[in-house]
Amino acid sequence: GYFADEAAPDLILLDLGLPCENGFEVLDELATMRGMVRGIPIVILTGYEHFTYLKQSPELCITDYLVKPCSVDKLRRIMTKIV
């Protein structure tokens, strides 16, 4: 893939409201790359509060989610807990 030779990220912060491609499509792409993203925590950023079902996805390591707008302190707490 395009980033095959790059170092893996420590965390994926994914906004579901992307302008060109919605976040669910990105999640589908990540699910097909299981070996490459296995073990990398994913934090979902969304405008919807009812997102707990995503955390139960066995294919992906969805660690947590944030509801927009979120404070920097809340983001920092989640990132500190993960990394």
Short mmCIF file of C-alpha atoms in Angstrom, two decimals, residues 10-40:
data_model
loop_
_atom_site.label_atom_id
_atom_site.label_comp_id
_atom_site.label_asym_id
_atom_site.label_seq_id
_atom_site.Cartn_x
_atom_site.Cartn_y
_atom_site.Cartn_z
CA ASP A 10 0.56 5.16 17.85
CA LEU A 11 -3.09 6.19 17.57
CA ILE A 12 -5.74 6.74 14.89
CA LEU A 13 -8.06 9.70 15.58
CA LEU A 14 -10.89 9.37 13.06
CA ASP A 15 -13.58 11.98 12.48
CA LEU A 16 -16.64 10.30 10.99
CA GLY A 17 -17.71 13.55 9.32
CA LEU A 18 -15.01 13.74 6.66
CA PRO A 19 -15.63 15.99 3.62
CA CYS A 20 -14.59 13.61 0.82
CA GLU A 21 -15.18 10.17 2.29
CA ASN A 22 -17.27 9.37 5.32
CA GLY A 23 -15.62 7.86 8.37
CA PHE A 24 -17.59 4.62 8.02
CA GLU A 25 -15.90 4.03 4.65
CA VAL A 26 -12.53 4.64 6.30
CA LEU A 27 -13.46 2.14 9.03
CA ASP A 28 -14.32 -0.40 6.32
CA GLU A 29 -10.92 0.19 4.70
CA LEU A 30 -9.18 -0.21 8.06
CA ALA A 31 -11.06 -3.47 8.63
CA THR A 32 -9.61 -4.85 5.38
CA MET A 33 -6.11 -3.91 6.61
CA ARG A 34 -6.41 -5.94 9.83
CA GLY A 35 -2.79 -7.00 9.94
CA MET A 36 -1.49 -3.48 9.41
CA VAL A 37 -3.70 -1.78 12.01
CA ARG A 38 -4.01 -4.57 14.56
CA GLY A 39 -3.27 -3.25 18.01
CA ILE A 40 -3.39 0.43 17.01
#
